[in-house]
PDB file of C-alpha atoms in Angstrom:
ATOM      1  CA  MET D   1       0.022  -0.091   0.065  1.00 55.00           C
ATOM      2  CA  PHE D   2       2.214   2.605  -1.355  1.00 53.00           C
ATOM      3  CA  GLU D   3       0.020   5.508   0.283  1.00 53.00           C
ATOM      4  CA  HIS D   4       0.854   4.513   3.679  1.00 59.00           C
ATOM      5  CA  SER D   5       4.212   5.943   2.833  1.00 62.00           C
ATOM      6  CA  ILE D   6       2.859   9.329   3.494  1.00 72.00           C
ATOM      7  CA  PHE D   7       3.229   9.069   6.999  1.00 74.00           C
ATOM      8  CA  SER D   8       7.176   8.740   7.017  1.00 79.00           C
ATOM      9  CA  MET D   9       8.081  10.315   3.836  1.00 88.00           C
ATOM     10  CA  PRO D  10       7.468  14.303   5.001  1.00 92.00           C
ATOM     11  CA  PHE D  11       9.530  13.761   8.049  1.00 94.00           C
ATOM     12  CA  ILE D  12      12.364  12.018   5.675  1.00 93.00           C
ATOM     13  CA  PHE D  13      12.560  15.054   3.768  1.00 94.00           C
ATOM     14  CA  ILE D  14      11.949  17.465   6.262  1.00 96.00           C
ATOM     15  CA  ALA D  15      14.998  15.967   8.137  1.00 96.00           C
ATOM     16  CA  MET D  16      16.929  16.022   4.960  1.00 96.00           C
ATOM     17  CA  CYS D  17      16.046  19.664   4.014  1.00 96.00           C
ATOM     18  CA  VAL D  18      17.269  20.892   7.418  1.00 96.00           C
ATOM     19  CA  ALA D  19      20.491  18.986   7.457  1.00 96.00           C
ATOM     20  CA  ALA D  20      21.374  20.089   4.185  1.00 95.00           C
ATOM     21  CA  ASN D  21      19.681  23.693   5.102  1.00 92.00           C
ATOM     22  CA  GLY D  22      17.608  23.538   1.745  1.00 90.00           C
ATOM     23  CA  TRP D  23      17.669  21.444  -1.606  1.00 91.00           C
ATOM     24  CA  PHE D  24      19.795  18.336  -1.207  1.00 93.00           C
ATOM     25  CA  GLY D  25      19.756  17.293  -4.617  1.00 92.00           C
ATOM     26  CA  TRP D  26      18.056  15.057  -6.774  1.00 93.00           C
ATOM     27  CA  LYS D  27      20.101  12.029  -6.428  1.00 94.00           C
ATOM     28  CA  LEU D  28      19.368  12.024  -2.805  1.00 95.00           C
ATOM     29  CA  LEU D  29      15.497  12.648  -3.309  1.00 94.00           C
ATOM     30  CA  ILE D  30      14.995   9.771  -5.746  1.00 95.00           C
ATOM     31  CA  PHE D  31      17.312   7.377  -3.450  1.00 95.00           C
ATOM     32  CA  GLY D  32      14.902   8.655  -0.454  1.00 92.00           C
ATOM     33  CA  VAL D  33      11.808   7.966  -2.424  1.00 92.00           C
ATOM     34  CA  ILE D  34      12.740   4.328  -3.411  1.00 94.00           C
ATOM     35  CA  ALA D  35      14.222   4.017   0.279  1.00 93.00           C
ATOM     36  CA  THR D  36      10.936   4.820   1.926  1.00 91.00           C
ATOM     37  CA  LEU D  37       8.998   3.069  -0.470  1.00 92.00           C
ATOM     38  CA  SER D  38      10.896   0.059  -0.201  1.00 94.00           C
ATOM     39  CA  ALA D  39      10.950   0.131   3.629  1.00 93.00           C
ATOM     40  CA  ARG D  40       7.449   0.403   3.954  1.00 91.00           C
ATOM     41  CA  ASN D  41       6.509  -2.221   1.491  1.00 92.00           C
ATOM     42  CA  PHE D  42       9.327  -4.618   3.232  1.00 95.00           C
ATOM     43  CA  ALA D  43       7.328  -3.801   6.541  1.00 91.00           C
ATOM     44  CA  MET D  44       3.520  -4.168   5.482  1.00 90.00           C
ATOM     45  CA  ALA D  45       4.238  -7.363   3.463  1.00 92.00           C
ATOM     46  CA  PHE D  46       6.102  -8.891   6.526  1.00 93.00           C
ATOM     47  CA  ASN D  47       3.371  -8.168   9.309  1.00 89.00           C
ATOM     48  CA  ARG D  48       0.880  -9.187   6.600  1.00 89.00           C
ATOM     49  CA  CYS D  49       2.649 -12.545   6.083  1.00 91.00           C
ATOM     50  CA  VAL D  50       3.395 -13.491   9.383  1.00 88.00           C
ATOM     51  CA  ASP D  51      -0.442 -12.174  10.861  1.00 82.00           C
ATOM     52  CA  ARG D  52      -2.286 -14.561   8.420  1.00 85.00           C
ATOM     53  CA  ARG D  53      -3.418 -16.487  11.206  1.00 81.00           C
ATOM     54  CA  PHE D  54      -4.594 -13.793  13.143  1.00 77.00           C
ATOM     55  CA  ASP D  55      -5.999 -11.906  10.254  1.00 79.00           C
ATOM     56  CA  LYS D  56      -8.609 -14.821   9.222  1.00 83.00           C
ATOM     57  CA  THR D  57     -10.237 -14.265  12.460  1.00 80.00           C
ATOM     58  CA  ASN D  58     -10.853 -10.432  12.325  1.00 77.00           C
ATOM     59  CA  PRO D  59     -13.714  -9.292  10.861  1.00 76.00           C
ATOM     60  CA  ARG D  60     -11.828  -6.029   9.828  1.00 76.00           C
ATOM     61  CA  THR D  61      -8.969  -8.064   8.117  1.00 76.00           C
ATOM     62  CA  GLN D  62     -10.272 -11.221   7.031  1.00 77.00           C
ATOM     63  CA  ASN D  63     -11.146 -10.125   3.257  1.00 83.00           C
ATOM     64  CA  ARG D  64      -7.475  -8.695   2.680  1.00 83.00           C
ATOM     65  CA  PRO D  65      -5.815 -10.615  -0.350  1.00 84.00           C
ATOM     66  CA  SER D  66      -3.173 -11.850   1.993  1.00 83.00           C
ATOM     67  CA  VAL D  67      -5.675 -13.562   3.882  1.00 83.00           C
ATOM     68  CA  ASP D  68      -8.388 -15.015   1.384  1.00 82.00           C
ATOM     69  CA  GLY D  69      -5.642 -16.602  -1.006  1.00 83.00           C
ATOM     70  CA  ARG D  70      -5.783 -13.631  -3.814  1.00 89.00           C
ATOM     71  CA  ILE D  71      -1.798 -13.619  -2.991  1.00 88.00           C
ATOM     72  CA  SER D  72       0.122 -16.421  -1.934  1.00 91.00           C
ATOM     73  CA  VAL D  73       2.402 -16.794   0.682  1.00 91.00           C
ATOM     74  CA  LYS D  74       5.325 -17.584  -1.528  1.00 94.00           C
ATOM     75  CA  ALA D  75       4.451 -14.519  -3.528  1.00 93.00           C
ATOM     76  CA  MET D  76       4.843 -12.556  -0.169  1.00 94.00           C
ATOM     77  CA  ILE D  77       8.002 -13.811   0.701  1.00 95.00           C
ATOM     78  CA  VAL D  78       9.573 -12.804  -2.698  1.00 97.00           C
ATOM     79  CA  PHE D  79       7.994  -9.261  -2.243  1.00 96.00           C
ATOM     80  CA  ILE D  80       9.653  -9.142   1.055  1.00 96.00           C
ATOM     81  CA  GLY D  81      12.807 -10.300   0.017  1.00 97.00           C
ATOM     82  CA  ILE D  82      12.853  -7.851  -3.249  1.00 98.00           C
ATOM     83  CA  ASN D  83      12.032  -4.791  -1.005  1.00 97.00           C
ATOM     84  CA  ALA D  84      14.510  -5.248   1.442  1.00 97.00           C
ATOM     85  CA  LEU D  85      17.292  -5.818  -1.195  1.00 98.00           C
ATOM     86  CA  ILE D  86      16.304  -2.823  -3.147  1.00 98.00           C
ATOM     87  CA  PHE D  87      16.465  -1.128   0.239  1.00 97.00           C
ATOM     88  CA  ILE D  88      20.137  -2.241   1.457  1.00 97.00           C
ATOM     89  CA  LEU D  89      21.071  -1.699  -2.083  1.00 97.00           C
ATOM     90  CA  VAL D  90      19.942   1.994  -2.276  1.00 97.00           C
ATOM     91  CA  SER D  91      21.547   2.325   1.299  1.00 96.00           C
ATOM     92  CA  PHE D  92      24.972   1.210  -0.056  1.00 96.00           C
ATOM     93  CA  PHE D  93      24.724   3.693  -3.002  1.00 96.00           C
ATOM     94  CA  ILE D  94      24.157   6.689  -0.463  1.00 95.00           C
ATOM     95  CA  ASN D  95      26.605   6.417   1.931  1.00 95.00           C
ATOM     96  CA  PRO D  96      28.528   3.852   4.223  1.00 94.00           C
ATOM     97  CA  LEU D  97      26.644   4.537   7.747  1.00 94.00           C
ATOM     98  CA  CYS D  98      23.563   4.226   5.672  1.00 95.00           C
ATOM     99  CA  PHE D  99      24.518   0.778   4.259  1.00 96.00           C
ATOM    100  CA  TYR D 100      25.355  -0.386   7.818  1.00 95.00           C
ATOM    101  CA  LEU D 101      22.509   0.839   9.525  1.00 95.00           C
ATOM    102  CA  SER D 102      19.978  -0.779   6.666  1.00 95.00           C
ATOM    103  CA  PHE D 103      20.314  -3.928   8.591  1.00 96.00           C
ATOM    104  CA  PRO D 104      19.361  -3.039  12.049  1.00 95.00           C
ATOM    105  CA  ILE D 105      16.678  -0.776  10.250  1.00 94.00           C
ATOM    106  CA  LEU D 106      15.119  -3.681   8.552  1.00 95.00           C
ATOM    107  CA  GLY D 107      15.293  -5.835  11.889  1.00 94.00           C
ATOM    108  CA  VAL D 108      13.295  -3.204  13.858  1.00 93.00           C
ATOM    109  CA  LEU D 109      10.571  -2.912  10.868  1.00 92.00           C
ATOM    110  CA  ALA D 110      10.199  -6.508  11.005  1.00 92.00           C
ATOM    111  CA  GLY D 111      10.362  -6.811  14.776  1.00 88.00           C
ATOM    112  CA  TYR D 112       6.927  -4.772  15.246  1.00 86.00           C
ATOM    113  CA  SER D 113       4.838  -7.430  13.654  1.00 82.00           C
ATOM    114  CA  LEU D 114       6.002 -10.004  16.475  1.00 85.00           C
ATOM    115  CA  VAL D 115       6.372  -7.892  19.267  1.00 85.00           C
ATOM    116  CA  LYS D 116       2.517  -7.213  19.485  1.00 78.00           C
ATOM    117  CA  ARG D 117       2.597 -11.466  20.508  1.00 80.00           C
ATOM    118  CA  VAL D 118       4.783 -10.759  23.715  1.00 82.00           C
ATOM    119  CA  SER D 119       4.357  -7.288  24.685  1.00 81.00           C
ATOM    120  CA  SER D 120       1.834  -4.362  24.841  1.00 81.00           C
ATOM    121  CA  LEU D 121       4.533  -1.869  24.066  1.00 86.00           C
ATOM    122  CA  ALA D 122       4.265  -2.688  19.993  1.00 87.00           C
ATOM    123  CA  HIS D 123       2.552   0.828  19.381  1.00 89.00           C
ATOM    124  CA  LEU D 124       5.737   2.225  20.599  1.00 92.00           C
ATOM    125  CA  VAL D 125       7.682  -0.080  18.394  1.00 91.00           C
ATOM    126  CA  LEU D 126       5.561   0.704  15.744  1.00 90.00           C
ATOM    127  CA  GLY D 127       6.352   4.536  16.579  1.00 92.00           C
ATOM    128  CA  LEU D 128      10.199   4.033  16.482  1.00 93.00           C
ATOM    129  CA  CYS D 129       9.910   2.054  12.698  1.00 91.00           C
ATOM    130  CA  LEU D 130       8.377   5.622  11.346  1.00 91.00           C
ATOM    131  CA  GLY D 131      10.445   7.593  14.077  1.00 93.00           C
ATOM    132  CA  LEU D 132      13.662   6.394  12.536  1.00 93.00           C
ATOM    133  CA  ALA D 133      12.955   7.924   9.292  1.00 91.00           C
ATOM    134  CA  PRO D 134      14.171  11.515   9.945  1.00 94.00           C
ATOM    135  CA  ILE D 135      17.501  10.116  11.370  1.00 95.00           C
ATOM    136  CA  ALA D 136      17.784   8.119   8.041  1.00 94.00           C
ATOM    137  CA  GLY D 137      17.203  11.624   6.216  1.00 94.00           C
ATOM    138  CA  VAL D 138      20.040  13.355   8.585  1.00 96.00           C
ATOM    139  CA  VAL D 139      22.511  10.457   7.998  1.00 96.00           C
ATOM    140  CA  ALA D 140      21.716  10.189   3.970  1.00 95.00           C
ATOM    141  CA  VAL D 141      22.769  14.120   3.829  1.00 96.00           C
ATOM    142  CA  SER D 142      25.227  14.621   6.650  1.00 94.00           C
ATOM    143  CA  GLY D 143      26.763  10.684   6.957  1.00 93.00           C
ATOM    144  CA  GLU D 144      26.123  11.154  10.676  1.00 93.00           C
ATOM    145  CA  VAL D 145      23.441  11.955  13.366  1.00 92.00           C
ATOM    146  CA  LEU D 146      22.752  15.207  14.189  1.00 95.00           C
ATOM    147  CA  LEU D 147      21.370  16.230  17.673  1.00 95.00           C
ATOM    148  CA  TRP D 148      18.421  18.076  16.698  1.00 96.00           C
ATOM    149  CA  SER D 149      17.186  15.146  14.816  1.00 96.00           C
ATOM    150  CA  LEU D 150      16.551  13.220  18.069  1.00 97.00           C
ATOM    151  CA  PRO D 151      13.938  15.145  19.069  1.00 97.00           C
ATOM    152  CA  LEU D 152      12.119  14.796  15.778  1.00 97.00           C
ATOM    153  CA  CYS D 153      12.401  11.048  15.945  1.00 96.00           C
ATOM    154  CA  VAL D 154      11.132  11.193  19.329  1.00 97.00           C
ATOM    155  CA  GLY D 155       8.129  13.337  18.237  1.00 97.00           C
ATOM    156  CA  VAL D 156       7.413  11.227  15.198  1.00 96.00           C
ATOM    157  CA  LEU D 157       7.482   7.894  17.680  1.00 96.00           C
ATOM    158  CA  PHE D 158       4.923   9.585  19.987  1.00 97.00           C
ATOM    159  CA  TRP D 159       2.532  10.902  16.787  1.00 96.00           C
ATOM    160  CA  VAL D 160       2.627   7.329  15.384  1.00 93.00           C
ATOM    161  CA  ALA D 161       2.041   5.660  18.726  1.00 94.00           C
ATOM    162  CA  GLY D 162      -0.747   7.980  19.973  1.00 94.00           C
ATOM    163  CA  PHE D 163      -2.733   7.360  16.499  1.00 91.00           C
ATOM    164  CA  ASP D 164      -2.126   3.725  16.433  1.00 89.00           C
ATOM    165  CA  LEU D 165      -3.692   3.451  20.106  1.00 91.00           C
ATOM    166  CA  LEU D 166      -6.605   4.850  18.406  1.00 90.00           C
ATOM    167  CA  TYR D 167      -6.462   2.660  15.488  1.00 85.00           C
ATOM    168  CA  SER D 168      -6.541  -0.362  17.934  1.00 85.00           C
ATOM    169  CA  LEU D 169      -9.583   0.394  19.757  1.00 84.00           C
ATOM    170  CA  GLN D 170     -11.241  -1.178  16.677  1.00 81.00           C
ATOM    171  CA  ASP D 171      -9.457  -4.485  17.940  1.00 71.00           C
ATOM    172  CA  VAL D 172      -9.805  -4.677  21.356  1.00 75.00           C
ATOM    173  CA  GLN D 173     -12.064  -7.651  21.312  1.00 77.00           C
ATOM    174  CA  HIS D 174     -10.339  -9.358  18.710  1.00 69.00           C
ATOM    175  CA  ASP D 175      -7.182  -8.844  20.407  1.00 67.00           C
ATOM    176  CA  LYS D 176      -7.990 -10.337  23.495  1.00 72.00           C
ATOM    177  CA  LYS D 177      -9.660 -13.083  21.909  1.00 71.00           C
ATOM    178  CA  GLU D 178      -6.450 -14.380  20.298  1.00 67.00           C
ATOM    179  CA  GLY D 179      -3.965 -13.453  23.188  1.00 71.00           C
ATOM    180  CA  LEU D 180      -2.430 -10.394  21.504  1.00 72.00           C
ATOM    181  CA  HIS D 181      -0.984  -7.509  23.231  1.00 73.00           C
ATOM    182  CA  SER D 182      -2.134  -4.272  23.239  1.00 81.00           C
ATOM    183  CA  ILE D 183      -2.526  -1.057  25.492  1.00 86.00           C
ATOM    184  CA  PRO D 184      -6.291  -0.978  24.726  1.00 84.00           C
ATOM    185  CA  SER D 185      -6.780  -4.632  25.467  1.00 82.00           C
ATOM    186  CA  PHE D 186      -4.991  -4.127  28.453  1.00 81.00           C
ATOM    187  CA  LEU D 187      -6.119  -0.374  29.988  1.00 82.00           C
ATOM    188  CA  GLY D 188      -9.420  -0.331  28.440  1.00 86.00           C
ATOM    189  CA  ILE D 189     -11.167   2.139  26.283  1.00 86.00           C
ATOM    190  CA  GLU D 190     -11.015   5.282  28.377  1.00 90.00           C
ATOM    191  CA  ARG D 191      -7.602   5.013  29.619  1.00 92.00           C
ATOM    192  CA  THR D 192      -6.315   4.288  26.255  1.00 91.00           C
ATOM    193  CA  LEU D 193      -7.935   7.501  24.945  1.00 93.00           C
ATOM    194  CA  TYR D 194      -6.140   9.201  27.993  1.00 95.00           C
ATOM    195  CA  LEU D 195      -2.775   7.878  26.959  1.00 96.00           C
ATOM    196  CA  SER D 196      -3.313   8.761  23.147  1.00 95.00           C
ATOM    197  CA  ARG D 197      -3.783  12.208  24.190  1.00 96.00           C
ATOM    198  CA  ILE D 198      -0.590  12.313  26.594  1.00 97.00           C
ATOM    199  CA  PHE D 199       1.238  10.803  23.714  1.00 97.00           C
ATOM    200  CA  HIS D 200      -0.004  13.433  21.613  1.00 97.00           C
ATOM    201  CA  ILE D 201       0.913  16.124  23.738  1.00 97.00           C
ATOM    202  CA  LEU D 202       4.333  14.804  24.042  1.00 98.00           C
ATOM    203  CA  VAL D 203       4.842  15.073  20.146  1.00 97.00           C
ATOM    204  CA  ILE D 204       4.320  18.845  20.450  1.00 97.00           C
ATOM    205  CA  VAL D 205       6.922  18.948  23.178  1.00 98.00           C
ATOM    206  CA  PHE D 206       9.833  16.949  21.195  1.00 98.00           C
ATOM    207  CA  TRP D 207       9.006  19.246  17.997  1.00 98.00           C
ATOM    208  CA  VAL D 208       9.671  22.513  19.871  1.00 98.00           C
ATOM    209  CA  LEU D 209      13.011  21.060  20.976  1.00 98.00           C
ATOM    210  CA  PHE D 210      13.501  20.088  17.526  1.00 98.00           C
ATOM    211  CA  ILE D 211      12.587  23.588  15.970  1.00 97.00           C
ATOM    212  CA  TYR D 212      14.560  25.303  18.702  1.00 97.00           C
ATOM    213  CA  TRP D 213      17.712  22.865  18.682  1.00 97.00           C
ATOM    214  CA  ALA D 214      17.523  23.197  14.677  1.00 96.00           C
ATOM    215  CA  LYS D 215      17.371  26.984  14.804  1.00 95.00           C
ATOM    216  CA  LEU D 216      14.346  26.866  12.492  1.00 95.00           C
ATOM    217  CA  GLY D 217      12.344  29.958  11.817  1.00 94.00           C
ATOM    218  CA  ILE D 218       8.938  31.562  12.309  1.00 95.00           C
ATOM    219  CA  PHE D 219       6.834  29.154   9.983  1.00 96.00           C
ATOM    220  CA  MET D 220       8.213  26.282  11.430  1.00 96.00           C
ATOM    221  CA  TRP D 221       6.639  27.782  14.480  1.00 97.00           C
ATOM    222  CA  VAL D 222       3.322  28.288  12.502  1.00 97.00           C
ATOM    223  CA  GLY D 223       3.476  24.725  11.238  1.00 96.00           C
ATOM    224  CA  LEU D 224       4.132  23.132  14.598  1.00 97.00           C
ATOM    225  CA  VAL D 225       0.627  25.211  15.502  1.00 97.00           C
ATOM    226  CA  ILE D 226      -1.251  23.728  12.927  1.00 96.00           C
ATOM    227  CA  ALA D 227       0.245  20.464  13.684  1.00 96.00           C
ATOM    228  CA  ALA D 228      -1.198  20.553  16.996  1.00 97.00           C
ATOM    229  CA  LEU D 229      -4.846  21.777  15.647  1.00 96.00           C
ATOM    230  CA  PHE D 230      -4.655  18.334  13.570  1.00 95.00           C
ATOM    231  CA  LEU D 231      -3.906  16.328  16.309  1.00 96.00           C
ATOM    232  CA  ALA D 232      -6.639  18.046  18.807  1.00 95.00           C
ATOM    233  CA  TYR D 233      -8.789  17.333  15.917  1.00 94.00           C
ATOM    234  CA  GLU D 234      -7.777  13.755  15.369  1.00 93.00           C
ATOM    235  CA  GLN D 235      -8.494  13.169  19.330  1.00 93.00           C
ATOM    236  CA  TYR D 236     -12.014  15.133  18.459  1.00 92.00           C
ATOM    237  CA  LEU D 237     -12.778  12.773  15.696  1.00 90.00           C
ATOM    238  CA  VAL D 238     -12.358   9.291  17.616  1.00 89.00           C
ATOM    239  CA  ALA D 239     -13.624  10.515  20.747  1.00 88.00           C
ATOM    240  CA  LYS D 240     -17.198  11.871  19.240  1.00 87.00           C
ATOM    241  CA  ASN D 241     -17.345   8.515  17.157  1.00 85.00           C
ATOM    242  CA  PHE D 242     -15.305   5.604  16.653  1.00 79.00           C
ATOM    243  CA  HIS D 243     -16.408   5.106  13.131  1.00 81.00           C
ATOM    244  CA  ASN D 244     -14.449   8.420  12.544  1.00 81.00           C
ATOM    245  CA  ILE D 245     -11.103   6.003  13.306  1.00 80.00           C
ATOM    246  CA  PRO D 246     -10.343   5.437   9.482  1.00 80.00           C
ATOM    247  CA  ARG D 247     -11.066   8.966   8.807  1.00 76.00           C
ATOM    248  CA  ALA D 248      -8.560  10.567  11.605  1.00 75.00           C
ATOM    249  CA  PHE D 249      -5.859   7.754  10.972  1.00 72.00           C
ATOM    250  CA  PHE D 250      -5.387   8.183   7.121  1.00 74.00           C
ATOM    251  CA  SER D 251      -6.930  11.437   6.355  1.00 78.00           C
ATOM    252  CA  VAL D 252      -5.603  14.046   9.231  1.00 84.00           C
ATOM    253  CA  ASN D 253      -2.286  12.151   9.863  1.00 85.00           C
ATOM    254  CA  GLY D 254      -1.711  12.590   6.252  1.00 82.00           C
ATOM    255  CA  TYR D 255      -2.327  15.942   6.066  1.00 87.00           C
ATOM    256  CA  LEU D 256      -0.574  16.472   9.164  1.00 92.00           C
ATOM    257  CA  GLY D 257       2.957  15.310   7.788  1.00 91.00           C
ATOM    258  CA  VAL D 258       2.515  17.050   4.389  1.00 91.00           C
ATOM    259  CA  ILE D 259       1.580  20.288   6.066  1.00 93.00           C
ATOM    260  CA  PHE D 260       4.419  20.064   8.371  1.00 95.00           C
ATOM    261  CA  PHE D 261       6.669  19.423   5.431  1.00 95.00           C
ATOM    262  CA  GLY D 262       5.495  22.453   3.343  1.00 95.00           C
ATOM    263  CA  PHE D 263       5.988  24.785   6.272  1.00 96.00           C
ATOM    264  CA  CYS D 264       9.657  23.373   6.547  1.00 95.00           C
ATOM    265  CA  ILE D 265      10.078  24.244   2.729  1.00 95.00           C
ATOM    266  CA  LEU D 266       8.540  27.618   3.229  1.00 94.00           C
ATOM    267  CA  ASP D 267      10.893  28.636   6.582  1.00 94.00           C
ATOM    268  CA  LEU D 268      13.886  27.563   4.718  1.00 92.00           C
ATOM    269  CA  VAL D 269      13.220  29.422   1.308  1.00 91.00           C
ATOM    270  CA  ILE D 270      12.462  32.407   3.184  1.00 88.00           C
ATOM    271  CA  ARG D 271      15.537  32.369   5.296  1.00 77.00           C
ATOM    272  CA  GLY D 272      17.396  31.721   2.295  1.00 63.00           C
TER     273      GLY D 272
END
């Protein structure tokens, strides 16, 4: 599902733009897009493959092509392998540190699908999977991890974990039945809603640190205020009616990343 890359891709390019103090070149743009798509394809295909047994018993997922036989297990394994190879090769051609880090990153991406079998912290692991995106962007441009990229990473981690908590509210009964670990099935619905709000408050805290440490300008602060409003609207939609969860998950979060990236570009262009 290529469209799911919209969650991580803006933050990769935010990190790359800030690290380069502007335009980072066509080569890194092309490699960044390919790396993002291949990593996302790898992660989602791996998840679909190893979760087939659970997806069959979940009314929300039982009609997926990976479950009903339209896509075979062999095809999924081949797809997983091809995308892993593409990710590693692209990383090799960017710089040595990207290449060395490509292997543990794939391990983290695959690990999310397994953690939920043993721990409710899987939501935070998923957040880490996407939180690594800005770190990858910085490494691609500078060949090292810069300090300001860390709060950007942690902010993305809590952003993703926060909206994954909301998304997981759809599967509370199924998770309990199948013995899968999730925070909603452990804490209950009301406490999960509060925890998601705390996570999204932490997003703003860490992105304040990012903007301050990276010495960015007024337009990034404006972008942060708009991001905060989007997070508040997402929380409102879900609290109002759980039928709004898909809309909040895909639409609101998709716009948040793109708009935040847009203000980053505007900030860098104005500062010249």
